Amino acid sequence: MYISRLIKYFLVTGSRNAMKHSCPQDPAGDAPFNSWLAVGHSSLLFFSIIILSACTDNEKHIPRTIEPAFYYWKSNFQLSAYEKARMDSLKIDTLYVKFFDVDWDEATRQPIPKAVINFKEQPGFAIIPTVFITNESLHQMDSLKTGWLAGKIVTLVKGILAKDSLAAPAELQIDC
């Protein structure tokens, strides 16, 4: 919305007027847009060309291999005979496993892990740890603490992997 208002402003007033006059305030009442983004028509044209050139097909594409996978969203990891047979029949080699949720705790005023996974058996295939972060945690948490939260998540995931003698995954998925 802010960008569309800014583009309309530049198109209506022209680049000369845009540089002379103050740009509209954003709805939240923050600093004017022109204090950090004052571009003329030539700059818009330049950025448009850059963006369009990035979308052209200059290189040969390497075909991607798409592998089917499933999510496992229970707190106790133990596949039933039916689940194992179904995975075998569909040739599923990867399972996204929810390791834990991150939820906001009013008492401590910080995000905490909840519903941590308990492996009752070893998976016979690759797993990708998945962590679900609630919207409440993201809204309540100080934005300066995101690095701290990322470190806590990685530490707990590594701890679960070590405790259950699981192989190091190729990736970690974060769901919100």
PDB file of C-alpha atoms in Angstrom:
ATOM      1  CA  MET A   1       0.000   0.000   0.000  1.00  0.00           C
ATOM      2  CA  TYR A   2       2.799   2.423   0.864  1.00  0.00           C
ATOM      3  CA  ILE A   3       4.644   1.666  -2.366  1.00  0.00           C
ATOM      4  CA  SER A   4       1.525   2.104  -4.500  1.00  0.00           C
ATOM      5  CA  ARG A   5       0.829   5.496  -2.837  1.00  0.00           C
ATOM      6  CA  LEU A   6       4.416   6.539  -3.432  1.00  0.00           C
ATOM      7  CA  ILE A   7       4.341   5.482  -7.093  1.00  0.00           C
ATOM      8  CA  LYS A   8       1.025   7.302  -7.638  1.00  0.00           C
ATOM      9  CA  TYR A   9       2.526  10.404  -6.023  1.00  0.00           C
ATOM     10  CA  PHE A  10       5.509  10.354  -8.367  1.00  0.00           C
ATOM     11  CA  LEU A  11       3.362   9.729 -11.427  1.00  0.00           C
ATOM     12  CA  VAL A  12       0.938  12.535 -10.578  1.00  0.00           C
ATOM     13  CA  THR A  13       3.425  15.181  -9.461  1.00  0.00           C
ATOM     14  CA  GLY A  14       6.361  14.332 -11.718  1.00  0.00           C
ATOM     15  CA  SER A  15       9.966  13.924 -10.661  1.00  0.00           C
ATOM     16  CA  ARG A  16      10.707  17.678 -10.315  1.00  0.00           C
ATOM     17  CA  ASN A  17       7.772  18.283  -7.987  1.00  0.00           C
ATOM     18  CA  ALA A  18       8.569  15.088  -6.101  1.00  0.00           C
ATOM     19  CA  MET A  19      12.018  16.412  -5.256  1.00  0.00           C
ATOM     20  CA  LYS A  20      10.739  19.884  -4.242  1.00  0.00           C
ATOM     21  CA  HIS A  21       7.783  18.858  -2.109  1.00  0.00           C
ATOM     22  CA  SER A  22       7.486  16.544   0.794  1.00  0.00           C
ATOM     23  CA  CYS A  23       6.071  13.090   0.064  1.00  0.00           C
ATOM     24  CA  PRO A  24       2.917  11.995   1.886  1.00  0.00           C
ATOM     25  CA  GLN A  25       3.188  10.641   5.387  1.00  0.00           C
ATOM     26  CA  ASP A  26       2.560   6.962   5.920  1.00  0.00           C
ATOM     27  CA  PRO A  27      -0.641   6.073   7.788  1.00  0.00           C
ATOM     28  CA  ALA A  28       1.250   5.301  10.987  1.00  0.00           C
ATOM     29  CA  GLY A  29       2.606   8.861  11.085  1.00  0.00           C
ATOM     30  CA  ASP A  30       6.249   7.926  10.627  1.00  0.00           C
ATOM     31  CA  ALA A  31       8.850  10.030   8.860  1.00  0.00           C
ATOM     32  CA  PRO A  32       8.027  11.250   5.338  1.00  0.00           C
ATOM     33  CA  PHE A  33       8.896   8.908   2.521  1.00  0.00           C
ATOM     34  CA  ASN A  34      11.110  11.475   0.835  1.00  0.00           C
ATOM     35  CA  SER A  35      13.619  11.354   3.675  1.00  0.00           C
ATOM     36  CA  TRP A  36      14.661   7.870   2.593  1.00  0.00           C
ATOM     37  CA  LEU A  37      13.176   7.350  -0.854  1.00  0.00           C
ATOM     38  CA  ALA A  38      13.155  10.241  -3.312  1.00  0.00           C
ATOM     39  CA  VAL A  39      13.450   8.850  -6.821  1.00  0.00           C
ATOM     40  CA  GLY A  40      12.606  10.447 -10.148  1.00  0.00           C
ATOM     41  CA  HIS A  41      11.229   8.946 -13.328  1.00  0.00           C
ATOM     42  CA  SER A  42      14.695   8.057 -14.630  1.00  0.00           C
ATOM     43  CA  SER A  43      15.411   6.100 -11.450  1.00  0.00           C
ATOM     44  CA  LEU A  44      12.099   4.267 -11.731  1.00  0.00           C
ATOM     45  CA  LEU A  45      12.917   3.414 -15.338  1.00  0.00           C
ATOM     46  CA  PHE A  46      16.377   2.189 -14.318  1.00  0.00           C
ATOM     47  CA  PHE A  47      14.999  -0.055 -11.558  1.00  0.00           C
ATOM     48  CA  SER A  48      12.291  -1.370 -13.895  1.00  0.00           C
ATOM     49  CA  ILE A  49      14.913  -2.363 -16.460  1.00  0.00           C
ATOM     50  CA  ILE A  50      16.987  -4.114 -13.777  1.00  0.00           C
ATOM     51  CA  ILE A  51      13.973  -6.038 -12.508  1.00  0.00           C
ATOM     52  CA  LEU A  52      12.848  -7.038 -16.000  1.00  0.00           C
ATOM     53  CA  SER A  53      16.334  -8.138 -17.003  1.00  0.00           C
ATOM     54  CA  ALA A  54      16.456 -10.384 -13.949  1.00  0.00           C
ATOM     55  CA  CYS A  55      13.335 -12.118 -15.223  1.00  0.00           C
ATOM     56  CA  THR A  56      14.720 -12.959 -18.662  1.00  0.00           C
ATOM     57  CA  ASP A  57      15.884 -16.430 -19.566  1.00  0.00           C
ATOM     58  CA  ASN A  58      19.611 -15.900 -20.192  1.00  0.00           C
ATOM     59  CA  GLU A  59      20.788 -19.234 -18.810  1.00  0.00           C
ATOM     60  CA  LYS A  60      19.881 -22.827 -19.417  1.00  0.00           C
ATOM     61  CA  HIS A  61      17.645 -24.105 -16.671  1.00  0.00           C
ATOM     62  CA  ILE A  62      18.672 -27.196 -14.783  1.00  0.00           C
ATOM     63  CA  PRO A  63      15.620 -29.392 -14.348  1.00  0.00           C
ATOM     64  CA  ARG A  64      14.576 -29.693 -10.725  1.00  0.00           C
ATOM     65  CA  THR A  65      13.706 -32.984  -9.182  1.00  0.00           C
ATOM     66  CA  ILE A  66      10.574 -32.787  -7.105  1.00  0.00           C
ATOM     67  CA  GLU A  67      10.440 -35.317  -4.311  1.00  0.00           C
ATOM     68  CA  PRO A  68       7.159 -36.089  -2.571  1.00  0.00           C
ATOM     69  CA  ALA A  69       7.197 -35.688   1.206  1.00  0.00           C
ATOM     70  CA  PHE A  70       4.762 -35.606   4.107  1.00  0.00           C
ATOM     71  CA  TYR A  71       4.446 -33.690   7.357  1.00  0.00           C
ATOM     72  CA  TYR A  72       4.322 -35.445  10.722  1.00  0.00           C
ATOM     73  CA  TRP A  73       2.673 -33.132  13.237  1.00  0.00           C
ATOM     74  CA  LYS A  74       2.263 -35.316  16.334  1.00  0.00           C
ATOM     75  CA  SER A  75       4.283 -34.899  19.546  1.00  0.00           C
ATOM     76  CA  ASN A  76       5.168 -38.606  19.770  1.00  0.00           C
ATOM     77  CA  PHE A  77       6.984 -39.978  16.744  1.00  0.00           C
ATOM     78  CA  GLN A  78       5.883 -43.538  16.110  1.00  0.00           C
ATOM     79  CA  LEU A  79       4.599 -44.490  12.687  1.00  0.00           C
ATOM     80  CA  SER A  80       1.778 -46.992  12.438  1.00  0.00           C
ATOM     81  CA  ALA A  81       2.044 -50.000  10.138  1.00  0.00           C
ATOM     82  CA  TYR A  82      -0.386 -48.296   7.760  1.00  0.00           C
ATOM     83  CA  GLU A  83       1.702 -45.073   7.690  1.00  0.00           C
ATOM     84  CA  LYS A  84       4.889 -47.048   6.984  1.00  0.00           C
ATOM     85  CA  ALA A  85       3.238 -49.077   4.207  1.00  0.00           C
ATOM     86  CA  ARG A  86       1.761 -45.945   2.663  1.00  0.00           C
ATOM     87  CA  MET A  87       5.127 -44.172   2.699  1.00  0.00           C
ATOM     88  CA  ASP A  88       6.779 -47.211   1.093  1.00  0.00           C
ATOM     89  CA  SER A  89       4.114 -47.503  -1.613  1.00  0.00           C
ATOM     90  CA  LEU A  90       4.432 -43.798  -2.468  1.00  0.00           C
ATOM     91  CA  LYS A  91       8.242 -43.959  -2.320  1.00  0.00           C
ATOM     92  CA  ILE A  92       8.463 -41.222   0.302  1.00  0.00           C
ATOM     93  CA  ASP A  93      12.057 -40.697   1.454  1.00  0.00           C
ATOM     94  CA  THR A  94      11.601 -37.448   3.399  1.00  0.00           C
ATOM     95  CA  LEU A  95       9.348 -36.493   6.273  1.00  0.00           C
ATOM     96  CA  TYR A  96       8.942 -32.995   7.716  1.00  0.00           C
ATOM     97  CA  VAL A  97       8.649 -33.594  11.457  1.00  0.00           C
ATOM     98  CA  LYS A  98       7.360 -30.922  13.834  1.00  0.00           C
ATOM     99  CA  PHE A  99      10.006 -30.802  16.559  1.00  0.00           C
ATOM    100  CA  PHE A 100       8.194 -28.258  18.747  1.00  0.00           C
ATOM    101  CA  ASP A 101       6.037 -25.146  18.834  1.00  0.00           C
ATOM    102  CA  VAL A 102       7.228 -21.757  19.994  1.00  0.00           C
ATOM    103  CA  ASP A 103       4.495 -19.926  21.886  1.00  0.00           C
ATOM    104  CA  TRP A 104       4.327 -16.718  23.910  1.00  0.00           C
ATOM    105  CA  ASP A 105       4.443 -17.145  27.680  1.00  0.00           C
ATOM    106  CA  GLU A 106       2.785 -14.299  29.583  1.00  0.00           C
ATOM    107  CA  ALA A 107       4.470 -15.228  32.865  1.00  0.00           C
ATOM    108  CA  THR A 108       8.023 -14.913  31.541  1.00  0.00           C
ATOM    109  CA  ARG A 109       7.155 -12.384  28.785  1.00  0.00           C
ATOM    110  CA  GLN A 110       9.116 -14.367  26.218  1.00  0.00           C
ATOM    111  CA  PRO A 111       8.582 -17.122  23.652  1.00  0.00           C
ATOM    112  CA  ILE A 112       9.062 -20.667  24.964  1.00  0.00           C
ATOM    113  CA  PRO A 113       9.059 -24.145  23.374  1.00  0.00           C
ATOM    114  CA  LYS A 114       5.946 -26.279  23.778  1.00  0.00           C
ATOM    115  CA  ALA A 115       4.926 -29.780  22.656  1.00  0.00           C
ATOM    116  CA  VAL A 116       8.505 -30.969  22.118  1.00  0.00           C
ATOM    117  CA  ILE A 117       8.760 -34.122  19.983  1.00  0.00           C
ATOM    118  CA  ASN A 118       9.379 -37.469  21.639  1.00  0.00           C
ATOM    119  CA  PHE A 119      10.888 -40.072  19.290  1.00  0.00           C
ATOM    120  CA  LYS A 120       9.566 -43.517  20.229  1.00  0.00           C
ATOM    121  CA  GLU A 121      11.358 -45.061  17.225  1.00  0.00           C
ATOM    122  CA  GLN A 122      14.054 -44.175  14.739  1.00  0.00           C
ATOM    123  CA  PRO A 123      12.776 -42.934  11.389  1.00  0.00           C
ATOM    124  CA  GLY A 124      14.053 -45.021   8.491  1.00  0.00           C
ATOM    125  CA  PHE A 125      14.389 -42.036   6.151  1.00  0.00           C
ATOM    126  CA  ALA A 126      15.479 -38.406   6.023  1.00  0.00           C
ATOM    127  CA  ILE A 127      13.691 -36.016   8.333  1.00  0.00           C
ATOM    128  CA  ILE A 128      13.541 -32.259   8.161  1.00  0.00           C
ATOM    129  CA  PRO A 129      12.941 -30.640  11.544  1.00  0.00           C
ATOM    130  CA  THR A 130      10.045 -28.198  11.500  1.00  0.00           C
ATOM    131  CA  VAL A 131       9.361 -25.569  14.148  1.00  0.00           C
ATOM    132  CA  PHE A 132       6.037 -23.768  14.399  1.00  0.00           C
ATOM    133  CA  ILE A 133       6.195 -20.212  15.774  1.00  0.00           C
ATOM    134  CA  THR A 134       2.854 -18.727  16.818  1.00  0.00           C
ATOM    135  CA  ASN A 135       1.845 -15.297  15.583  1.00  0.00           C
ATOM    136  CA  GLU A 136       1.423 -14.219  19.196  1.00  0.00           C
ATOM    137  CA  SER A 137       5.119 -14.888  19.818  1.00  0.00           C
ATOM    138  CA  LEU A 138       6.144 -12.792  16.851  1.00  0.00           C
ATOM    139  CA  HIS A 139       3.831  -9.928  17.770  1.00  0.00           C
ATOM    140  CA  GLN A 140       4.755  -9.807  21.456  1.00  0.00           C
ATOM    141  CA  MET A 141       8.497 -10.351  21.157  1.00  0.00           C
ATOM    142  CA  ASP A 142      10.892  -7.421  20.912  1.00  0.00           C
ATOM    143  CA  SER A 143      12.215  -7.405  17.339  1.00  0.00           C
ATOM    144  CA  LEU A 144      15.755  -7.010  18.678  1.00  0.00           C
ATOM    145  CA  LYS A 145      15.453 -10.496  20.219  1.00  0.00           C
ATOM    146  CA  THR A 146      14.970 -12.383  16.942  1.00  0.00           C
ATOM    147  CA  GLY A 147      18.633 -13.413  16.887  1.00  0.00           C
ATOM    148  CA  TRP A 148      18.288 -14.681  20.443  1.00  0.00           C
ATOM    149  CA  LEU A 149      15.169 -16.695  19.471  1.00  0.00           C
ATOM    150  CA  ALA A 150      16.903 -18.150  16.404  1.00  0.00           C
ATOM    151  CA  GLY A 151      19.814 -19.291  18.594  1.00  0.00           C
ATOM    152  CA  LYS A 152      17.448 -20.916  21.103  1.00  0.00           C
ATOM    153  CA  ILE A 153      15.582 -22.746  18.318  1.00  0.00           C
ATOM    154  CA  VAL A 154      18.791 -24.080  16.749  1.00  0.00           C
ATOM    155  CA  THR A 155      20.136 -25.165  20.140  1.00  0.00           C
ATOM    156  CA  LEU A 156      16.964 -27.102  20.998  1.00  0.00           C
ATOM    157  CA  VAL A 157      16.786 -28.734  17.538  1.00  0.00           C
ATOM    158  CA  LYS A 158      20.431 -29.830  17.830  1.00  0.00           C
ATOM    159  CA  GLY A 159      19.729 -31.162  21.330  1.00  0.00           C
ATOM    160  CA  ILE A 160      16.798 -33.268  20.107  1.00  0.00           C
ATOM    161  CA  LEU A 161      18.856 -34.609  17.198  1.00  0.00           C
ATOM    162  CA  ALA A 162      21.722 -35.570  19.546  1.00  0.00           C
ATOM    163  CA  LYS A 163      19.439 -37.097  22.219  1.00  0.00           C
ATOM    164  CA  ASP A 164      17.718 -39.320  19.688  1.00  0.00           C
ATOM    165  CA  SER A 165      20.865 -40.071  17.614  1.00  0.00           C
ATOM    166  CA  LEU A 166      19.362 -38.591  14.463  1.00  0.00           C
ATOM    167  CA  ALA A 167      21.412 -37.533  11.453  1.00  0.00           C
ATOM    168  CA  ALA A 168      22.052 -33.840  10.917  1.00  0.00           C
ATOM    169  CA  PRO A 169      19.380 -32.531   8.551  1.00  0.00           C
ATOM    170  CA  ALA A 170      20.043 -30.639   5.336  1.00  0.00           C
ATOM    171  CA  GLU A 171      17.654 -27.904   6.400  1.00  0.00           C
ATOM    172  CA  LEU A 172      15.386 -26.579   9.133  1.00  0.00           C
ATOM    173  CA  GLN A 173      11.876 -25.404   8.306  1.00  0.00           C
ATOM    174  CA  ILE A 174      10.195 -22.619  10.240  1.00  0.00           C
ATOM    175  CA  ASP A 175       6.392 -22.333  10.025  1.00  0.00           C
ATOM    176  CA  CYS A 176       4.440 -19.341  11.252  1.00  0.00           C
TER     177      CYS A 176
END
